Structures are given as C-alpha cells and as structure tokens.
XYZ file of C-alpha atoms in Angstrom:
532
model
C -20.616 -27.911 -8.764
C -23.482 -25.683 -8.049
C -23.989 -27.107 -4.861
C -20.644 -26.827 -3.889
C -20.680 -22.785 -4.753
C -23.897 -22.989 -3.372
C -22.446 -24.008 0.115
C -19.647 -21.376 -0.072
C -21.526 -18.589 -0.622
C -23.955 -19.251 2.350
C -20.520 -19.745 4.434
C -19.340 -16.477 3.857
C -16.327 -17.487 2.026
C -16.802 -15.576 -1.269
C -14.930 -12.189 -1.888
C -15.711 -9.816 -3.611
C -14.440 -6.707 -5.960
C -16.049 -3.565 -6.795
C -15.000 -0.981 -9.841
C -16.049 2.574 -10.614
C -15.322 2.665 -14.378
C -15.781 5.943 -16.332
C -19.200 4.241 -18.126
C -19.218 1.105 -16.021
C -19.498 -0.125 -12.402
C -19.194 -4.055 -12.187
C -18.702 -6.411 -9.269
C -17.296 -9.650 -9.673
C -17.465 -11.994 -6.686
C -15.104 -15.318 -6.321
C -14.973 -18.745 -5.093
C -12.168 -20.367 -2.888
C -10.012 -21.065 -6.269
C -10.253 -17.421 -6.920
C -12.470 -17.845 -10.266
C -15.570 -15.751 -11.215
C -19.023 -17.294 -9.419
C -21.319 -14.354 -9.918
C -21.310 -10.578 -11.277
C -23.665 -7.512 -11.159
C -23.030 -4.034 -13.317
C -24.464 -0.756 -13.106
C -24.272 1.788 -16.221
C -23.415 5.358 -15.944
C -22.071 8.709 -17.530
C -20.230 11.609 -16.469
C -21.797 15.103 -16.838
C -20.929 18.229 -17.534
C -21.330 20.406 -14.493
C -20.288 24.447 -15.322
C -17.313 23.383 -17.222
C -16.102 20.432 -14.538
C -16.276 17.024 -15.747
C -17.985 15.013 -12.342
C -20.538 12.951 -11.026
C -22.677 13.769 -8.029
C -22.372 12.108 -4.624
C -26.239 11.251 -5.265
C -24.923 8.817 -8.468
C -22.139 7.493 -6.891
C -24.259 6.206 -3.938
C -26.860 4.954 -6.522
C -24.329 3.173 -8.541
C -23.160 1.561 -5.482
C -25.658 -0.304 -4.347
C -27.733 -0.715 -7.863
C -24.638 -2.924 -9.183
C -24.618 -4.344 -5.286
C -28.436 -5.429 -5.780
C -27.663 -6.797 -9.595
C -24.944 -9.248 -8.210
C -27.538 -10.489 -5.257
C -29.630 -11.088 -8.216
C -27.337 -12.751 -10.255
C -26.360 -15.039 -6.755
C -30.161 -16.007 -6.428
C -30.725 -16.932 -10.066
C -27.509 -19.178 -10.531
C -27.739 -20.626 -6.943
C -31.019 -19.738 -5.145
C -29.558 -18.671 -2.112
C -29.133 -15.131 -0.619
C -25.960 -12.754 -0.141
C -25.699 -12.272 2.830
C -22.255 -12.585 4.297
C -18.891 -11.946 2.264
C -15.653 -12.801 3.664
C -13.727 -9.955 2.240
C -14.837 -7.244 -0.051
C -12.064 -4.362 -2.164
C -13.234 -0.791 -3.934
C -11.568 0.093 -6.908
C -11.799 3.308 -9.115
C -10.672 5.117 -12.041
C -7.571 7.205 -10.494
C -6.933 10.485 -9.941
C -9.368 13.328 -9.367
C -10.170 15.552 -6.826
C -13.189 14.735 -4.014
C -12.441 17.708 -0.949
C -14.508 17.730 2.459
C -14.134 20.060 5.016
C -13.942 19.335 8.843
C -17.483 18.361 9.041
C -17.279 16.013 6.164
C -18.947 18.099 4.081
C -18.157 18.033 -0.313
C -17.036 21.259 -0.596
C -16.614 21.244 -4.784
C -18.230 18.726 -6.792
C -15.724 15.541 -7.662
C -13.369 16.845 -10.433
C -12.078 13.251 -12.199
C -9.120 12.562 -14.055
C -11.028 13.801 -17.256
C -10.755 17.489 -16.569
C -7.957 19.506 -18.315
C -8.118 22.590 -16.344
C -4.791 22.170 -14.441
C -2.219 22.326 -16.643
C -0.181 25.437 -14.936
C -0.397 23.565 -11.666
C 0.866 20.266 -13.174
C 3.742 22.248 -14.908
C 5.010 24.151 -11.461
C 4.732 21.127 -9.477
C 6.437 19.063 -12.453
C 9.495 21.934 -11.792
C 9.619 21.654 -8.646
C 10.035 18.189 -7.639
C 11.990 17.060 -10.768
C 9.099 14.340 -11.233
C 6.423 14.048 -13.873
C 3.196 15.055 -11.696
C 0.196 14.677 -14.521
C -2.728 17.059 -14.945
C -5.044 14.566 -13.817
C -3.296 13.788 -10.334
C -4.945 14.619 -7.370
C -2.219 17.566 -6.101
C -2.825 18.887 -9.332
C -6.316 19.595 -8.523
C -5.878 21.035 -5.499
C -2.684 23.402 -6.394
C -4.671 24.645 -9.170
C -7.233 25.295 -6.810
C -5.170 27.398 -4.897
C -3.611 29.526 -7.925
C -7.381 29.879 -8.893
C -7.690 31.494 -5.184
C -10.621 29.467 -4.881
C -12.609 30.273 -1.616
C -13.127 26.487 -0.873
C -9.384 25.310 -0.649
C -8.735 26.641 3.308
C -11.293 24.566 4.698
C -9.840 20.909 3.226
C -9.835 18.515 5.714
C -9.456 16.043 3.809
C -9.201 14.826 -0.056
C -9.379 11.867 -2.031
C -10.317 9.773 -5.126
C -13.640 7.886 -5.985
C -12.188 4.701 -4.580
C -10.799 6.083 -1.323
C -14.520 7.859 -0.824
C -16.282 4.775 -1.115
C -14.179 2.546 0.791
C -14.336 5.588 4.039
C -18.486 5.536 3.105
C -18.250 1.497 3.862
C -15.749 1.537 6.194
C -15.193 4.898 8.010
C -11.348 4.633 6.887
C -9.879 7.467 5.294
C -7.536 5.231 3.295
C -5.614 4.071 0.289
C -4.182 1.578 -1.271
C -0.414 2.507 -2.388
C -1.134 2.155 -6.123
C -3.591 4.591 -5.820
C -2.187 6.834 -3.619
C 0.931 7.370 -5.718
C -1.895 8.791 -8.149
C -2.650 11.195 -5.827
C 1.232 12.382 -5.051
C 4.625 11.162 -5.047
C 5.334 7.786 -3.085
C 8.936 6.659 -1.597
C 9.763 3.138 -3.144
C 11.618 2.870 0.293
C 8.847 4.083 3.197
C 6.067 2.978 0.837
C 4.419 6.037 1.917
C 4.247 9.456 0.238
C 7.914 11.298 -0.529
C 8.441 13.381 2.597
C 10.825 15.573 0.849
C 8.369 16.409 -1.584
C 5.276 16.727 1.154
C 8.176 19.472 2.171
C 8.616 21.078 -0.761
C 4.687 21.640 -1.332
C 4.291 22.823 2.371
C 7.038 25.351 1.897
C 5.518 25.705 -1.947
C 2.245 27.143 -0.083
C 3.068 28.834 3.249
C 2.404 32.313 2.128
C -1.544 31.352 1.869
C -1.441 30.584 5.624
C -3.744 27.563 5.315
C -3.624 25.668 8.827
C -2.931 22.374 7.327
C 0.094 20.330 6.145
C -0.624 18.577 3.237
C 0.474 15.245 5.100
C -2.912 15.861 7.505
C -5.092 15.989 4.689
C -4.119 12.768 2.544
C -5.418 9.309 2.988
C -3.469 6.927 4.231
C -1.218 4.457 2.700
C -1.942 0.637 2.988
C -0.128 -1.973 0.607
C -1.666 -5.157 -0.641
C -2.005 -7.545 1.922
C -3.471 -4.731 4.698
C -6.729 -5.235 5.969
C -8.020 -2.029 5.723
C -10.776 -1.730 7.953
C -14.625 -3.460 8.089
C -17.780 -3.264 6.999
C -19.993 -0.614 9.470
C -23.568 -0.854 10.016
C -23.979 2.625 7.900
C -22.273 1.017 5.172
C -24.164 -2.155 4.721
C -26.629 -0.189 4.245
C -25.135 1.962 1.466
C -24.482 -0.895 -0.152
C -26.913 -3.419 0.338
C -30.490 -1.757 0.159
C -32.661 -4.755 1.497
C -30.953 -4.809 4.622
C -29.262 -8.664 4.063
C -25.579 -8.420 4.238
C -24.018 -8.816 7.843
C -21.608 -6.015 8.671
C -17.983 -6.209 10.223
C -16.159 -8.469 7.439
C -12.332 -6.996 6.240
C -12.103 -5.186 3.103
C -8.949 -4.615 1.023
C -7.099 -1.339 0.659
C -8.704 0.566 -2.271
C -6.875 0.626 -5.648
C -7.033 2.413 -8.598
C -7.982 0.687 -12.034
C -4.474 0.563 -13.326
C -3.210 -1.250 -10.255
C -6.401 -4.125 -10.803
C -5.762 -4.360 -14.270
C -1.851 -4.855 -13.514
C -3.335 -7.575 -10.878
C -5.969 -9.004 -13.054
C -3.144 -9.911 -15.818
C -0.770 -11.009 -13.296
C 1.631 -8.149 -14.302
C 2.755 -6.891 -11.058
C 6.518 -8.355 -11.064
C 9.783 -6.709 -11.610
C 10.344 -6.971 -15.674
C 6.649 -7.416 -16.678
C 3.877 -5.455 -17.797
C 0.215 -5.218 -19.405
C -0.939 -2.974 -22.666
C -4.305 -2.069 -23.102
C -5.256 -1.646 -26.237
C -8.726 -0.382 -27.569
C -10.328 3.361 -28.117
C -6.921 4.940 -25.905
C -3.514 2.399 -25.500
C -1.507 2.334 -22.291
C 1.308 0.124 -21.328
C 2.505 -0.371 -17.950
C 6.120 -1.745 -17.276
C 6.781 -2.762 -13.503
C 10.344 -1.493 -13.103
C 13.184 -2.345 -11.035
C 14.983 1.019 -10.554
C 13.838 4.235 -10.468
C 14.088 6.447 -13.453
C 16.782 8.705 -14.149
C 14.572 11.801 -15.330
C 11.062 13.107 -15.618
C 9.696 12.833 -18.527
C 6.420 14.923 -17.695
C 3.798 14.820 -20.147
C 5.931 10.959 -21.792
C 5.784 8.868 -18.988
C 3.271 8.787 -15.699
C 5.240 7.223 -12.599
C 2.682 5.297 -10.161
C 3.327 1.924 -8.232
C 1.807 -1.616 -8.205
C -0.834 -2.627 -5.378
C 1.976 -4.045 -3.810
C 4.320 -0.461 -4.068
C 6.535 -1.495 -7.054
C 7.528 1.471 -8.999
C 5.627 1.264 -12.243
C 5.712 3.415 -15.476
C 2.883 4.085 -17.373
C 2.632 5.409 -21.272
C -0.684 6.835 -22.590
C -1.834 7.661 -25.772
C -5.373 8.977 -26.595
C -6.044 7.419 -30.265
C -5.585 4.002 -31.228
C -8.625 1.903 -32.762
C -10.631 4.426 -33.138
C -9.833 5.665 -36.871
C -9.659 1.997 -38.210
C -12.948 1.587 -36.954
C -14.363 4.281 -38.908
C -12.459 3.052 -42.096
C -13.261 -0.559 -41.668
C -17.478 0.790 -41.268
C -16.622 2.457 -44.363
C -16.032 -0.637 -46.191
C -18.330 -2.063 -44.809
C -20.972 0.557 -46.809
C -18.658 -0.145 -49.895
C -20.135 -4.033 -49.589
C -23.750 -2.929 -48.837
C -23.631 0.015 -51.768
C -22.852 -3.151 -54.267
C -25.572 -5.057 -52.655
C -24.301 -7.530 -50.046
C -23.946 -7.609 -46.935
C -21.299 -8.917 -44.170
C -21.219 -9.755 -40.610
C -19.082 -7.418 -38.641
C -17.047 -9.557 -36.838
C -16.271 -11.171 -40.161
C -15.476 -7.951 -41.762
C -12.886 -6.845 -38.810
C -11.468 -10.457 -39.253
C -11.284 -10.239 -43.009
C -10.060 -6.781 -42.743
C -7.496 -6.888 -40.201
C -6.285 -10.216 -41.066
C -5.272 -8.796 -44.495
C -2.883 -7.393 -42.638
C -0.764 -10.134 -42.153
C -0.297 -10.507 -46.131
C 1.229 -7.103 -46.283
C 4.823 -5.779 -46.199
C 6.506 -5.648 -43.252
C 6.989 -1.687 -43.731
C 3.689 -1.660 -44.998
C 4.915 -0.783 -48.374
C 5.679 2.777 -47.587
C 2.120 3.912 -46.641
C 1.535 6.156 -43.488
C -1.875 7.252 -41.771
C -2.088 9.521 -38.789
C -5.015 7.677 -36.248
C -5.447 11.427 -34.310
C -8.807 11.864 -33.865
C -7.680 13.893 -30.941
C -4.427 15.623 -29.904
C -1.114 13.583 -28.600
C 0.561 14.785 -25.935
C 3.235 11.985 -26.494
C 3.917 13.591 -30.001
C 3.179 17.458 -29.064
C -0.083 17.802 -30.434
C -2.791 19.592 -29.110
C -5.496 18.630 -32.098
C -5.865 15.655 -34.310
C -6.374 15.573 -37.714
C -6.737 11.901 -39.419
C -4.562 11.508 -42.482
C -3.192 8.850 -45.296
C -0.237 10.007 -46.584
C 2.249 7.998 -49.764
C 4.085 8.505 -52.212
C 3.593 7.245 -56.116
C 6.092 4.667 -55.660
C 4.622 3.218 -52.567
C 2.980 -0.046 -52.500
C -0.613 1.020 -51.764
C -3.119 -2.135 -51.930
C -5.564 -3.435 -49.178
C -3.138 -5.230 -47.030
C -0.192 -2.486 -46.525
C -3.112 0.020 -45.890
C -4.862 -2.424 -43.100
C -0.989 -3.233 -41.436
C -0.613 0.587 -41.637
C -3.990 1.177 -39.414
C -2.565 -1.365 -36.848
C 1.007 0.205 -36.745
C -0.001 3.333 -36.308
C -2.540 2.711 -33.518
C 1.085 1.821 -31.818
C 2.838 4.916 -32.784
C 2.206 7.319 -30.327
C 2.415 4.487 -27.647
C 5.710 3.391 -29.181
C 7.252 7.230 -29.024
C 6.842 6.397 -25.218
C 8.001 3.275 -24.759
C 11.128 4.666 -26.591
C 12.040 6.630 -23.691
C 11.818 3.123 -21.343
C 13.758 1.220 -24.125
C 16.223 3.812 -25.748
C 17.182 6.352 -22.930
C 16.268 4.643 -19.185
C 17.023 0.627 -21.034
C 13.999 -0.767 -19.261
C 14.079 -4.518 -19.749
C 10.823 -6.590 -20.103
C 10.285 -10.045 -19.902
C 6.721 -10.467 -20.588
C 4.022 -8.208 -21.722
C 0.592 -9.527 -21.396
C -2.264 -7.145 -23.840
C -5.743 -7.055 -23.562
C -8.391 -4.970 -25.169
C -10.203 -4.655 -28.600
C -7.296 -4.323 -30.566
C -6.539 -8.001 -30.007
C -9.750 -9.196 -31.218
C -8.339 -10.582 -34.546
C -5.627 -12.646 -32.150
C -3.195 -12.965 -35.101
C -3.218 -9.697 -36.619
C -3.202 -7.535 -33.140
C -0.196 -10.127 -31.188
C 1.948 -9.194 -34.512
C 1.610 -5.535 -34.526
C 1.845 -5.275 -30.874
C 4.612 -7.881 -30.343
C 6.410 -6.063 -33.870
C 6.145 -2.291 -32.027
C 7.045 -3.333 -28.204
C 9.993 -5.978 -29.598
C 8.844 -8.130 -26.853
C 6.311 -11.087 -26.657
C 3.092 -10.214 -26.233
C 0.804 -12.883 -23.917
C -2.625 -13.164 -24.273
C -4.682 -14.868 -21.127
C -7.971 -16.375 -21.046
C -9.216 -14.626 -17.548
C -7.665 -10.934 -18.649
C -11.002 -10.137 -20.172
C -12.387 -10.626 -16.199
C -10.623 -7.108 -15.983
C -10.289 -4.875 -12.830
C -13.352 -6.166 -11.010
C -12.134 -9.123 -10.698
C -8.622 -8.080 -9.953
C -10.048 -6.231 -6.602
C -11.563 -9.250 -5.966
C -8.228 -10.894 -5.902
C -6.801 -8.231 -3.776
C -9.877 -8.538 -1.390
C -9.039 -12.460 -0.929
C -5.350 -11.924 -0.668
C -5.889 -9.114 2.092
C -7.920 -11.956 4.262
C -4.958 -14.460 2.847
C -2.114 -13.982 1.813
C -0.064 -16.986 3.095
C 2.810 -14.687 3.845
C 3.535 -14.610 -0.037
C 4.369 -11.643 -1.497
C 1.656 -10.705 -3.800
C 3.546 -11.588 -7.238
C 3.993 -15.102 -5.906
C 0.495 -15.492 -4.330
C -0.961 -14.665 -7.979
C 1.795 -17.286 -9.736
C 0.496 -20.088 -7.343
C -2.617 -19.449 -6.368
C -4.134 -17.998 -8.909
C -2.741 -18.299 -12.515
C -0.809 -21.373 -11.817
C -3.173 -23.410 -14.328
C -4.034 -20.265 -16.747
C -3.964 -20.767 -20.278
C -1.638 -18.131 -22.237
C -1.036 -17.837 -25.696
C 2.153 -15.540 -26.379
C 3.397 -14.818 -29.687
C 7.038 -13.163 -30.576
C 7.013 -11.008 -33.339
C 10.128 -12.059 -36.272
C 12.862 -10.493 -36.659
C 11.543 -9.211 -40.042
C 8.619 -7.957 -38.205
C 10.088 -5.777 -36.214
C 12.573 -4.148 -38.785
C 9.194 -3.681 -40.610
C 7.441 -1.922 -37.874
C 10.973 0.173 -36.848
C 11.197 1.076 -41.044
C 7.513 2.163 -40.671
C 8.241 4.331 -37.606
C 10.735 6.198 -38.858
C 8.573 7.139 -41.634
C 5.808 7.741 -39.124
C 8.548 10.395 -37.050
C 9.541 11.926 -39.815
C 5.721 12.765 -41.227
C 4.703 14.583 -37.620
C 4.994 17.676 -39.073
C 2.298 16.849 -41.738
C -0.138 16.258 -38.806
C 1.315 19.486 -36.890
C 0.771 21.574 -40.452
C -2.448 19.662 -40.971
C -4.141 20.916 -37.603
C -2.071 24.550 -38.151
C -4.064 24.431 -41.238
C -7.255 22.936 -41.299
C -10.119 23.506 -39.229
C-alpha cells in the first residue's frame, strides 16, 4: 500500500488542504480515494495588539510554510520520497475579520479577526438597514465601524479580505473567494451567487457623504463556488510556502473557504435538510436550508452559505463543556483527597455516563454553564449556577444529565427560532466535537435537545483540513456532480456512521428541563446584576 501512495505522490496526484485555525494551522493531504495520506501542523496564538485582537503578516507567513515543511516531513518519513508536485491545493480560514490594503498592496491596519467586539454600533445600523442579521464579526462590520470611528486609514482601501482570501492572493495573485466565505464578509444572492446588489446599493448610498472614491463592489474579492478553479500556484508563492525551494509551481487551487463551510464539507453536511453541530468549549449548529428565512434574527441566527452557495443558518453559543469540565476535575480531587486515584478518561466516562441513569427531566435540577455572556439568551456576563428546589431529585445522575442539557440550552433557544417560528425541517444532523466523547451519553442529550438524529462519522474528526482538501480535489474533478452528490459517491459512499434517535421520553425530558431552564434566566440575569 505504501508503494502504491508512494507512486502517487511522486505523480503529482495528491491534493491538498490548508486551515488557519484560531490555535492551529494543519494540512492534510489525500490520495486518489480522497482519504488522509499525510499531515503537518503548526501551533499559534493570537495577541493582543493596543486593544485589537490580530496576528501579524510576519506569523501568518511563518505559519504557512512551517506547517508546509511539517507535512514534507511527515511525506518523507511515511514514504521516503519528496513533495514536490501537488495536483491541486485549497486555503481555508477562520471567517470573518478585517485584512485592508491600499492601492499599493500595502496592510494599512493590522488584521482585526472575528474575535474582536469593537463593532457592535456598526453591526446594529447595518442589521437596520438591510433587514438581515449582519454579525459583529463580519467583515462590513469592520470596515463600517471603521468609518464611524473616522479612522484616517479607511479612504485608501483598495481592497479587503479575510485570512483565507489573503493567503490564497499571496499563492496565487487572485484576489478571491470562495462563496461560503464571502457571504461572511457581506450579504450573498442565493440567485446570482454573488454578493446582494441591492444591498452593495444600500451601503454605497449608506456612505456617499464621506466621498470615498470607491464602491464597495471594487473593493471585495471575488466570488467563486465549489467546483472553480481559482487560479495557480506562482513562482512567488511556492516560495512562501515551500521554503527549500521543491514544489513545482502552476498547479490549480480551490476557491478559499471559511472553516464553517470545510467543516459542513468534512461531515458531508452540505445538502438541503442536513446539518453538522459542533460541540466542545463553544456549540454551533449549522442547518443547510431550502428557503430563505422570513426575518432577521440578528444577534439568534448568522445567515452564510455552503461552499457550494446553499443558504445556510448558523446558531452560536459561547459556553457549553466548559463548566462540566471544571465540575467533573472537581471530583476528580474528591477521589484523590480520599486517597485514590482515576484515569481521566475513565472519570469523564464514569461521570457522564451516569447520566444516562437519571430522569429524563433530570429530576428538577437546573445549572447555568455561563462562564461567559450569551447573546442567544441576552446576557452580557456569565455567572455559573446550580439551582433546585427541596423536592427535587438531586443525586449524581440528574446533576451529570443536567450538565449535558444545559450545555444545549443556549444552542437550543436558537434552534427554536429554525424549528418553532421559520419550521426548518432536518433530516440528518451529523455532531462532532468533545462533547461526544462519551458516544452514549453526548448522542442522547444532543439527539433529546435537537429532536432529530444525531450521526456520528468515523472521518469527522479529519475536520476542516481535510475538508479543503476535498474541495481542492473536487475543483480539479468534479465529474460534473454537484458537490452534495460528488461527496455521497465519491467520498462517503463506504463511511461508517453511527446515528442514534433520541425516545420519545427523551425528548419530553429535555423539553420539561427547558422550560425550567427559560423560566430560571432571570436568576442568571440577577446573578451577574448582582455579583461581581
């Protein structure tokens, strides 16, 4: 098998896929049956830079080719050959943010990501006046807030992007973008698949009294959907990427995407009526939908598109394992304080599988998981809080259901927009993430607070490298299928799944639980009134 890999490689056939994560950068490259061959990483950190949450140009080029040279060296050791040709190649980022250059291609403000908080008056106006949700962390936000701030720098943009649409005009010299990541940026049509031109409108008209001498249309990348070559390797950015000079320029790379559109990919979650939830520190669910929505819900629900331009709604919370963590390390100091000791994994296990023995309403008990605010619930601050009354059942297994439950509530007061007001129907919903380390225990909270089945797939812990990678081979390939089918037969065709469907009593459990949960936000508002 080796040999055969061995072959490919020196062929040229391989793609590969490239992701800026907030702490991570990973590349995953792929054989012919689109499976992981080889892998290289690269950690970093975002700093603090006079209140502006970035990372320089300097560490973004570094990053680039250090997790480049870490997947040559993973090539070498598993097949002692050098990289030097790839057939296709795809960037992918975390979304949003705000990189600006002027005319001579110059940065003009350090990158702002999608971490910074600073626009929310922008976000708000622009929310108003298109009648759609436009997040703080979207790149119009940025640069509107920008201009309210009357910063000098804002009349000489030529040109802004994100981290992935940087890197792929550094490789390339294309100032594109994928549409999934692009509708992170601003509005997209579902019908032109490129941005809204009556909302490109409405911000000209929004700004004409600064007398900048740009539309905003001249400054935006490009739109490309999956499928698009989007331009080639240069000479200058081989040698961005690759350091020792090896890899041969002028092979086709994939429109850049965003990490929500490779993890939509990379779970094969990118049809009408399905979606993914990731579940670990934060929880998001994505539900691919097949009509547009009939309100904004700015702030509830984030509106962005698959790779492939399917309109796609997002719900975000900011706290979900996170508090369980700390009260499952607690126990585990109980143990060692009485002189034993445990294995963690087996402690998490023993823990969260408890939770399976409880009541389905978790006998009454209700804990808050906000470590930080919820802007789902209205909450600027978190406070963490167990709250019960004398008659509730309170014993190790409705306390342990009551930690997973609630790591769903915010997410849930989301999804109840998609379900209860805009009837969004899902077929499948595949999760992935920490919380479903205990299989059993995570699959029945989950599947009990989305009332859907929940899938699990073997290759979803591959994640959004390897999802670009996908896109990168389908960009070279794509055997005039439309992307959802190319992924159903060429790719998970033979993927093991495991999907479990929550019981009837299960869900009446979690919905008892959530009403309680509703009901007690006012605790947690009093709570962070109160305590400091």
């Amino acid at each position: 098998m080796n040999d055969e890999i061995k072959e490919f490689i020196l062929g040229g056939n391989a793609c590969l896929g490239l992701e800026f994560g907030s702490t991570r950068i990973k590349a995953v490259l792929i054989d012919g049956q689109k499976k992981p061959i080889a892998s290289g990483a690269f950690d970093w950190e975002n700093s603090l830079d006079n209140g502006i949450w970035t990372y320089s140009l300097d560490e973004i080029h570094k990053g680039l080719s250090t997790c480049y040279a870490n997947l040559k060296k993973d090539v070498n050791e598993k097949y002692g050959v050098k990289l030097t040709k790839l057939k296709a190649m795809g960037i992918s980022a975390m979304m949003h943010g705000y990189l600006a250059f002027d005319k001579n291609d110059n940065l003009l403000v350090p990158f702002r990501t999608w971490r910074n908080t600073i626009t929310g008056e922008a976000s708000q106006k622009l929310s108003d006046l298109f009648n759609y949700p436009i997040p703080e962390r979207w790149s119009i936000s940025h640069l509107y807030q920008a201009m309210l701030n009357k910063e000098a720098h804002v009349k000489d943009v030529a040109f802004f992007t994100t981290l992935a649409g940087y890197v792929h005009w550094k490789l390339t010299g294309q100032k594109v973008l994928g549409i999934g990541d692009a509708s992170g940026m601003f509005p997209v049509d579902m019908q032109t698949k490129n941005y809204s031109a009556k909302m490109l409108s409405a911000f000209d008209n929004l700004i004409k009294p600064y007398g900048f001498s740009y539309k905003l249309e001249d400054i935006l990348p490009k739109i490309l959907v999956a499928g698009k070559a989007a331009g080639t390797l240069t000479a200058e950015g081989a040698k961005l990427l690759d350091k020792d000079g090896d890899l041969e320029a002028g092979f086709t790379f994939a429109p850049p995407e965003g990490d929500a559109g490779t993890g939509m990919v990379a779970t094969n979650s990118v049809r009408s009526r399905t979606g993914n939830v990731s579940a670990g520190t934060s929880v998001f669910a994505m539900v691919v939908l097949e009509k547009e929505l009939s309100a904004a819900y700015n702030g509830k629900i984030d509106l962005v598109t698959t790779p492939s331009g399917e309109l796609t709604a997002m719900a975000h919370a900011n706290n979900c394992t996170g508090e369980y963590d700390k009260w499952i390390k607690l126990f585990g100091e109980a143990i060692s304080a009485c002189g034993f000791s445990v294995d963690k994994g087996k402690l998490y296990d023993s823990l969260l599988g408890a939770a399976l023995k409880g009541d389905k309403d978790c006998g009454g008990c209700i804990p808050y998981n906000y470590i930080s605010g919820e802007s789902m619930t209205g909450l600027s601050e978190g406070r963490p809080l167990f709250v019960r009354t004398q008659k509730n059942n309170f014993n190790l297994a409705n306390f342990m259901r009551a930690q997973l439950f609630t790591s769903l509530g915010a997410l849930r007061t989301g999804m109840n927009i998609l379900f209860d007001k805009e009837n969004v129907k899902i077929d499948r919903l595949t999760g992935h993430g920490g919380f479903f380390k205990t299989q059993e225990a995570g699959l029945t909270a989950m599947s009990s607070a989305m009332h859907t089945p929940i899938s699990l797939m073997e290759t979803a812990g591959e994640g959004g490298p390897w999802g670009m990678a996908l896109l990168a081979a389908y960009a070279v390939d794509t055997e005039n299928l439309p992307l959802a089918d190319w992924l159903d037969k060429k790719v998970f065709a033979n993927s093991k799944c495991k999907t479990f469907e929550a019981s009837k009593e299960d869900i009446e459990g979690f919905n008892k639980f959530f009403e309680n949960y509703t009901k007690g936000l006012a605790i947690e508002k009093c709570a962070t009134e109160s305590i400091e």
